[in-house]
Amino acid sequence: MNTNENYSPLILPRPVWVNDLDVSYCSSCNNAFGPLKRRHHCRNCGNIFCHECSSRKVPLPQLGDGTKPVRVCNGCFDVAYLVTYALDVDHGISTQIHGVRGLLELTEKDDEKDLHNMVAYGGVDALIWLCRTSKSIKLHHLTTTILAMLAEKESIRPVIITKWALPPLLYLIRYYTNAEIALKKSPPSSIRSSNTGNDEITANETRQSIILEIIINCTHILYQLSRAGILSQKEVVTEGVFDILFMLASFDQICLDATTDEQQQINERLIIIQNLAAKAISAISSLVAFQASIIELIQTSGKLSYLLRSRNDEVRKYMAKTIAYLSLRNDKYKPNLLNGDGSRALVSILVILPLKDNNDKEARIRDLSYYLSKQIQTEEEVTAQWADQTLNSATISHACCALANFATNNESQLNLMSQPHLLKYICNVPVVFPKHEEIHRHVARCLANLALYEENSRLMITNRTNINNGRKDPYNVLPILLFMGKVSPSGVQRHVVRAIDNLSSNISPADSLGMFNDAYSYIRNILQDDDGNEKDIDTIKRAKSIIAREKLEAKQIMKNGIPTEKSNKVEITEAKDEYEEKEERKFKEKEEREIKEKEELELKEKEERELKEKEERKLKEKEERELKGKKEREEREIEVKLEQERIKMEDERRIKEEQEQRLKAEQEAKEKERYIMQEELKKKEEQRLIEERFKEEQRLKEERLQNEQKLKEEILKEEQRLKEERLKEEEEERLKEESRIKEGERLKEEEERLKEEERLREEERFKEEERLKEERFREEERFREEERFREEERLKEAERLKEEKRLKEELKVKEEQRQKEAEEKLISQQEKSMEVKVGSPALSDAVVTSSSTEEEDEATLVSKPASVEQPKQSPTLPTKNKKKSKRNKKHD
């Protein structure tokens, strides 16, 4: 075969031939070999077959056998002759197209045996060789279509990588995305210029549509390999897979000579290319090992902003998902994603959403012009352009997730906060999607992360624009946080509480008077509500810290009085009234708490049992939910597959019926030929034997005539001996044939017995593995349950110790109050007794002395520290009794 000057012919390694002594039966029909059934090797696979199963011949130049036809088995014939045709450069493009179309039909049948033969015996190698060496657009279309179908098979994807299919595929993408190549009116020449006429495109197929289908096939292969995660970093970064995908995600062409319908079809194909490329970029970006290199590639390419503002909503969705993946970690590199126009492009996804409270239309138009990087005259111009793409919840969710990830980095959040009206557009998202839990969670997480920084907190609780904030625009985020906390479940509630805690902790109580009243009531409702769901420990801690700040704010109001600012007078009076009401409520609650303490101690054990039961119920409900979700997903996938394969099944049935009829006809013809051959051989053998006997008889007659008397007895003896020998030989041959048949049957039985034993061993091994997996799973579940129970016991013990400490402190305070009251009573009794005795003049000196002693006693009482046992052993009581007795004696 003649070869091209630039490319060497495809040479595959030859198969290893099976040893004749190791095989006693045909590998296809399983018939035993014998004197009349010889062994034959298939030159394509190397296995041993009988003549009936390997009677066909085909050239195998790819194995180095030249153009001479060689023997192949029936199983290899279809793939072997199609591969030979596909590689046949001498007979022109039409022969190659015939071979590749045959491979396409085998691939469409989706038969596992045919697909295995294609992979094992050079089918995939031939397709990749044609992609690399051929210049025919028709061949490129057919070969890439087959490779795209094979890339959907999980077992064949690694083969595409190992057989070096990526370089030619990337070359085809670069070649056909070239504008000069795409706008040519005539198809490119094939390898042999003399056969270019056979590569003409039909009337109903335009050149550009076929080029776009080639690009779709190549992009689909890259998407399947990216989704499977089998691409290496060298292939993604060094060989340019990621750069090609970035180029395809923004690929756009216009055919000047196309009609309206043709242009519509071209646009549909372009959208498919962009979607597949964006999906592949997202799949590659999810791998942590590639993310640092990918961020550098994105920064150098400069196409991120263009793709985030793409008119294709799927491209915007998957690019936002890519940014969310890359910003999840990589604190060192993530600020590079927002450099240049990156932050504006990311926020533009939120800006084009319909704004509910749009009072300043001029500012709105300025923002649209700034974020979309083009001059906007009216808002209706944007709504008309993005009418079908603004409310894609997945795109918005990925963008909010990326913003929340960027907010954890100081440099990134500074870049974001410098964008005009960022907080306003973030808070507009939950208004547009009031019931979307995932979006609410990402928005709450973003606001909580931004509130971590003290310079952002003041901007996030006021709408005033007269504060000194540089380029940052203030916006009150508390109303939207409270709205999300009330509408969304506990998953969002956790981030809402975190955001309120960060905001209130970064602002002093004197500056936040009256700002967090609604937030305080919301936090109290969280602590009081018992909806049956287990609240997060961090959420409870943060809620308690917020309530503590509320108490501190109330104390500061009571201590400092009303501020001088007139705008805050009403807020402070309301805060005072609320504080007095809270104090009254606290006093009542203390009395009720003392009554309920005993009941709570009794109910603790019941609550612990109920908690355990609730946890078990939750685990069961989670498992049931997961099982239901899996079942629903599997049912949906099955329905989609059934709908997709329904049309294929009809064609496959028809093709199979035709094949079966053809095979039956061939088998019947073979059986007839075999029967005729056997009958002719029998007749020839009988005729030969008859002729030999007749000749022998003639000879014997002549001898008898010559020696009738002398040799009559010898002839008779000789004939008898010959007959006996013939009978013995026939008997020996019959015994040998019977022993051969018995030996074959014994070998068959031995093979069946070995297969059965092997199957039983395999089943036992599989059962043992399943049992070990179940035991390991149970052990892990038990260990997790014990760890969780120990953690709960430790938390409960810590809470009990805190409660006991608090009770002891309260008892100490009460005891000190009781001691003070006893001292006051004693002092009052002494004063009363002195007033009774003041009337008599004789006692004036005693009164003076008693008053001085009483003053000394009071001084001693004040100097000594208060204790619980002081009222019982007060040192002043005995001195007073002695002085009273002295006064009584003088009076007498």
XYZ file of N, CA and C in Angstrom, residues 364-508:
435
model
N -29.704 53.769 38.477
C -29.871 52.403 37.959
C -29.234 52.264 36.574
N -29.448 53.240 35.708
C -28.871 53.195 34.356
C -27.350 53.312 34.425
N -26.835 54.162 35.351
C -25.383 54.264 35.507
C -24.783 52.930 35.953
N -25.473 52.270 36.896
C -24.972 50.976 37.364
C -24.983 49.935 36.258
N -26.057 49.905 35.465
C -26.117 48.938 34.360
C -25.008 49.187 33.348
N -24.769 50.446 33.019
C -23.692 50.773 32.073
C -22.334 50.382 32.647
N -22.155 50.578 33.961
C -20.874 50.256 34.590
C -20.633 48.751 34.628
N -21.624 47.980 35.067
C -21.434 46.545 35.251
C -21.433 45.777 33.929
N -22.230 46.221 32.950
C -22.265 45.515 31.661
C -21.212 46.030 30.692
N -20.471 47.077 31.089
C -19.361 47.626 30.276
C -19.818 48.076 28.897
N -21.003 48.660 28.833
C -21.471 49.255 27.583
C -22.509 50.323 27.920
N -22.708 51.219 26.988
C -23.598 52.343 27.237
C -25.048 51.885 27.193
N -25.790 52.138 28.259
C -27.207 51.778 28.366
C -28.019 53.062 28.413
N -29.065 53.149 27.568
C -29.910 54.339 27.538
C -31.105 54.218 28.481
N -31.793 53.081 28.418
C -32.966 52.857 29.273
C -32.884 51.470 29.884
N -33.588 51.284 31.004
C -33.610 49.981 31.667
C -34.362 48.948 30.832
N -35.367 49.402 30.053
C -36.127 48.476 29.198
C -35.238 47.819 28.152
N -34.184 48.524 27.768
C -33.242 47.944 26.809
C -32.578 46.693 27.377
N -32.248 46.705 28.664
C -31.617 45.543 29.313
C -32.635 44.440 29.540
N -33.836 44.803 30.004
C -34.862 43.773 30.252
C -35.262 43.061 28.979
N -35.300 43.781 27.858
C -35.625 43.133 26.581
C -34.508 42.202 26.131
N -33.267 42.569 26.407
C -32.126 41.754 25.976
C -31.981 40.498 26.828
N -32.254 40.611 28.155
C -32.043 39.500 29.076
C -33.367 38.939 29.591
N -34.429 39.069 28.831
C -35.763 38.697 29.330
C -35.849 37.227 29.705
N -35.240 36.342 28.905
C -35.373 34.897 29.127
C -34.301 34.335 30.040
N -33.349 35.151 30.495
C -32.183 34.598 31.178
C -31.949 35.173 32.572
N -32.722 36.172 32.985
C -32.434 36.813 34.264
C -32.852 35.971 35.454
N -33.905 35.175 35.317
C -34.468 34.464 36.465
C -34.018 33.011 36.532
N -32.838 32.717 36.072
C -32.287 31.371 36.218
C -31.726 31.234 37.630
N -32.431 30.480 38.456
C -32.056 30.399 39.872
C -30.689 29.753 40.069
N -30.309 28.802 39.211
C -29.021 28.132 39.367
C -27.866 29.114 39.162
N -27.971 29.966 38.137
C -26.916 30.958 37.890
C -26.780 31.914 39.070
N -27.921 32.397 39.566
C -27.898 33.334 40.698
C -27.321 32.646 41.932
N -27.696 31.387 42.157
C -27.193 30.662 43.327
C -25.684 30.507 43.272
N -25.138 30.144 42.099
C -23.680 29.998 41.973
C -22.978 31.340 42.168
N -23.557 32.419 41.630
C -22.935 33.739 41.790
C -22.919 34.164 43.261
N -24.031 33.949 43.975
C -24.085 34.299 45.403
C -23.107 33.444 46.211
N -22.981 32.174 45.843
C -22.018 31.299 46.520
C -20.595 31.811 46.309
N -20.269 32.242 45.088
C -18.933 32.773 44.816
C -18.682 34.056 45.614
N -19.677 34.943 45.688
C -19.517 36.178 46.467
C -19.288 35.867 47.938
N -20.026 34.875 48.469
C -19.837 34.488 49.872
C -18.437 33.931 50.098
N -17.911 33.180 49.140
C -16.548 32.644 49.279
C -15.501 33.764 49.214
N -15.716 34.720 48.310
C -14.766 35.830 48.211
C -14.785 36.699 49.473
N -15.940 36.791 50.139
C -16.062 37.662 51.307
C -15.217 37.193 52.483
N -14.725 35.960 52.457
C -13.876 35.469 53.540
C -12.435 35.967 53.432
N -12.078 36.563 52.306
C -10.720 37.054 52.079
C -10.724 38.579 52.137
N -9.793 39.174 52.870
C -9.789 40.623 53.083
C -9.605 41.388 51.777
N -8.640 40.974 50.968
C -8.385 41.676 49.709
C -9.567 41.571 48.761
N -10.183 40.378 48.728
C -11.325 40.174 47.823
C -12.534 40.997 48.268
N -12.810 41.020 49.583
C -13.991 41.762 50.040
C -13.807 43.265 49.856
N -12.567 43.764 49.951
C -12.333 45.176 49.669
C -12.640 45.499 48.213
N -12.242 44.595 47.310
C -12.542 44.785 45.888
C -14.041 44.773 45.644
N -14.756 43.849 46.286
C -16.202 43.761 46.082
C -16.934 44.969 46.671
N -16.547 45.369 47.886
C -17.246 46.483 48.534
C -17.007 47.808 47.823
N -15.975 47.876 46.984
C -15.738 49.103 46.226
C -16.664 49.224 45.024
N -17.400 48.154 44.706
C -18.340 48.203 43.584
C -19.594 48.986 43.993
N -20.144 49.807 43.112
C -21.286 50.658 43.486
C -22.535 49.835 43.800
N -23.159 50.175 44.945
C -24.439 49.606 45.382
C -24.404 48.080 45.446
N -23.265 47.519 45.884
C -23.162 46.053 45.966
C -24.173 45.486 46.962
N -24.246 46.068 48.152
C -25.163 45.546 49.175
C -26.612 45.622 48.710
N -26.946 46.652 47.998
C -28.316 46.820 47.506
C -28.691 45.693 46.554
N -27.779 45.344 45.637
C -28.088 44.302 44.656
C -28.050 42.916 45.290
N -27.204 42.730 46.297
C -27.214 41.437 46.997
C -28.527 41.250 47.746
N -28.999 42.300 48.417
C -30.260 42.208 49.171
C -31.472 42.135 48.256
N -31.330 42.506 46.999
C -32.444 42.397 46.056
C -32.698 40.962 45.620
N -31.684 40.095 45.750
C -31.821 38.712 45.276
C -32.906 37.953 46.040
N -32.943 37.962 47.406
C -34.026 37.243 48.102
C -35.414 37.798 47.813
N -35.492 39.075 47.442
C -36.790 39.646 47.093
C -37.281 39.067 45.776
N -36.354 38.880 44.836
C -36.739 38.301 43.534
C -37.039 36.804 43.673
N -36.289 36.105 44.554
C -36.499 34.664 44.794
C -36.908 34.473 46.261
N -38.163 34.745 46.604
C -38.554 34.740 48.032
C -38.622 33.359 48.651
N -38.648 32.281 47.872
C -38.834 30.946 48.437
C -37.718 29.985 48.041
N -36.598 30.512 47.619
C -35.490 29.663 47.182
C -34.502 29.515 48.342
N -34.501 28.361 48.986
C -33.704 28.150 50.191
C -32.208 28.255 49.918
N -31.745 27.674 48.829
C -30.298 27.670 48.553
C -29.772 29.087 48.320
N -30.528 29.883 47.561
C -30.116 31.273 47.322
C -30.111 32.048 48.629
N -31.124 31.854 49.463
C -31.166 32.541 50.756
C -29.954 32.173 51.612
N -29.585 30.903 51.595
C -28.438 30.476 52.394
C -27.152 31.161 51.931
N -26.948 31.229 50.601
C -25.721 31.860 50.093
C -25.721 33.365 50.367
N -26.882 34.032 50.240
C -26.950 35.471 50.502
C -26.670 35.749 51.978
N -27.296 34.968 52.874
C -27.065 35.151 54.308
C -25.595 34.888 54.658
N -25.004 33.883 54.038
C -23.591 33.583 54.291
C -22.701 34.715 53.798
N -23.038 35.293 52.639
C -22.260 36.408 52.096
C -22.331 37.616 53.028
N -23.533 37.979 53.493
C -23.675 39.131 54.382
C -22.976 38.878 55.713
N -23.054 37.650 56.229
C -22.373 37.323 57.485
C -20.858 37.450 57.340
N -20.322 36.996 56.200
C -18.873 37.105 55.982
C -18.435 38.558 55.815
N -19.241 39.372 55.120
C -18.907 40.782 54.974
C -18.967 41.515 56.312
N -19.911 41.097 57.184
C -20.055 41.746 58.479
C -18.913 41.422 59.437
N -18.069 40.487 59.079
C -16.914 40.189 59.933
C -15.952 41.366 60.041
N -15.946 42.214 59.013
C -15.006 43.328 58.968
C -15.673 44.569 59.551
N -14.978 45.225 60.475
C -15.565 46.335 61.221
C -15.915 47.497 60.312
N -15.115 47.727 59.249
C -15.401 48.874 58.385
C -16.669 48.672 57.562
N -17.106 47.400 57.401
C -18.327 47.133 56.646
C -19.577 47.182 57.512
N -19.438 46.964 58.831
C -20.616 46.815 59.695
C -21.461 48.077 59.716
N -20.816 49.255 59.825
C -21.583 50.504 59.875
C -22.304 50.763 58.555
N -21.689 50.346 57.446
C -22.343 50.525 56.146
C -23.557 49.618 55.986
N -23.575 48.507 56.712
C -24.622 47.499 56.513
C -25.830 47.697 57.416
N -25.849 48.744 58.267
C -27.025 48.952 59.134
C -27.591 50.355 58.974
N -27.204 51.054 57.917
C -27.737 52.397 57.708
C -27.892 52.645 56.225
N -28.845 53.512 55.878
C -29.066 53.924 54.495
C -28.536 55.330 54.223
N -27.915 55.951 55.245
C -27.425 57.311 55.063
C -26.183 57.315 54.182
N -26.143 58.282 53.287
C -25.014 58.373 52.341
C -24.027 59.472 52.715
N -24.231 60.104 53.888
C -23.358 61.216 54.246
C -22.192 60.804 55.127
N -22.021 59.497 55.335
C -20.898 59.062 56.162
C -19.660 58.942 55.284
N -18.503 59.044 55.928
C -17.232 59.041 55.195
C -16.824 57.603 54.914
N -17.123 57.117 53.714
C -16.861 55.720 53.393
C -16.100 55.544 52.099
N -15.576 56.590 51.535
C -14.852 56.443 50.282
C -15.806 56.108 49.149
N -15.533 55.032 48.409
C -16.385 54.619 47.293
C -17.473 53.663 47.715
N -17.520 53.257 48.979
C -18.469 52.235 49.423
C -19.840 52.853 49.640
N -20.896 52.147 49.198
C -22.275 52.622 49.325
C -22.950 51.888 50.467
N -23.566 52.644 51.430
C -24.224 51.982 52.567
C -25.595 51.438 52.176
N -26.019 50.437 52.908
C -27.361 49.880 52.713
C -27.714 49.062 53.951
N -28.931 49.236 54.458
C -29.373 48.532 55.663
C -29.787 47.105 55.297
N -29.000 46.133 55.760
C -29.265 44.732 55.405
C -30.097 44.004 56.455
N -30.389 44.656 57.603
C -31.134 43.968 58.667
C -32.526 43.531 58.225
N -33.310 44.371 57.518
C -34.649 43.911 57.096
C -34.609 42.657 56.232
N -33.655 42.581 55.302
C -33.614 41.407 54.420
C -33.123 40.185 55.180
N -32.224 40.392 56.183
C -31.791 39.263 57.003
C -32.967 38.694 57.803
N -33.761 39.588 58.413
C -34.921 39.131 59.186
C -35.954 38.469 58.276
N -36.115 38.991 57.050
C -37.049 38.375 56.097
C -36.619 36.953 55.751
N -35.316 36.752 55.466
C -34.837 35.402 55.143
C -34.927 34.483 56.344
N -34.656 35.017 57.551
C -34.729 34.180 58.747
C -36.126 33.696 59.045
N -37.138 34.508 58.732
C -38.521 34.096 58.990
C -39.065 33.175 57.906
N -38.632 33.395 56.661
C -39.174 32.614 55.539
C -38.468 31.279 55.405
N -37.155 31.244 55.596
C -36.353 30.049 55.306
C -36.182 29.198 56.561
N -35.833 27.927 56.403
C -35.674 27.009 57.537
C -34.384 27.259 58.302
N -34.082 26.315 59.211
C -32.967 26.490 60.126
C -31.608 26.558 59.424
N -31.457 25.968 58.240
C -30.182 26.032 57.529
C -29.795 27.451 57.195
N -30.769 28.302 56.832
C -30.512 29.716 56.559
C -30.471 30.504 57.862
N -31.267 30.079 58.828
C -31.355 30.774 60.115
C -29.985 30.866 60.792
N -29.181 29.824 60.651
C -27.860 29.811 61.268
C -26.991 30.955 60.745
N -27.009 31.203 59.421
C -26.206 32.283 58.844
C -26.809 33.649 59.169
N -28.145 33.737 59.284
C -28.778 35.008 59.643
C -28.345 35.424 61.054
N -28.379 34.469 61.997
C -27.958 34.765 63.372
C -26.481 35.161 63.399
N -25.670 34.487 62.596
C -24.241 34.821 62.542
C -24.032 36.240 62.016
N -24.810 36.626 60.995
C -24.684 37.976 60.442
C -25.087 39.030 61.475
N -26.205 38.799 62.187
C -26.650 39.758 63.211
C -25.615 39.845 64.331
N -25.042 38.719 64.726
C -24.027 38.713 65.782
C -22.791 39.499 65.350
N -22.337 39.301 64.105
C -21.163 40.039 63.630
C -21.436 41.542 63.563
N -22.634 41.918 63.105
C -22.970 43.332 63.008
C -23.027 43.984 64.390
N -23.721 43.333 65.341
C -23.889 43.926 66.668
C -22.587 43.940 67.468
N -21.677 42.995 67.192
C -20.414 42.956 67.937
C -19.420 44.001 67.457
N -19.524 44.437 66.193
C -18.604 45.424 65.641
C -19.051 46.859 65.872
N -20.235 47.079 66.479
C -20.764 48.426 66.726
C -20.999 48.580 68.217
N -20.571 49.677 68.796
C -20.714 49.908 70.236
C -22.183 50.107 70.593
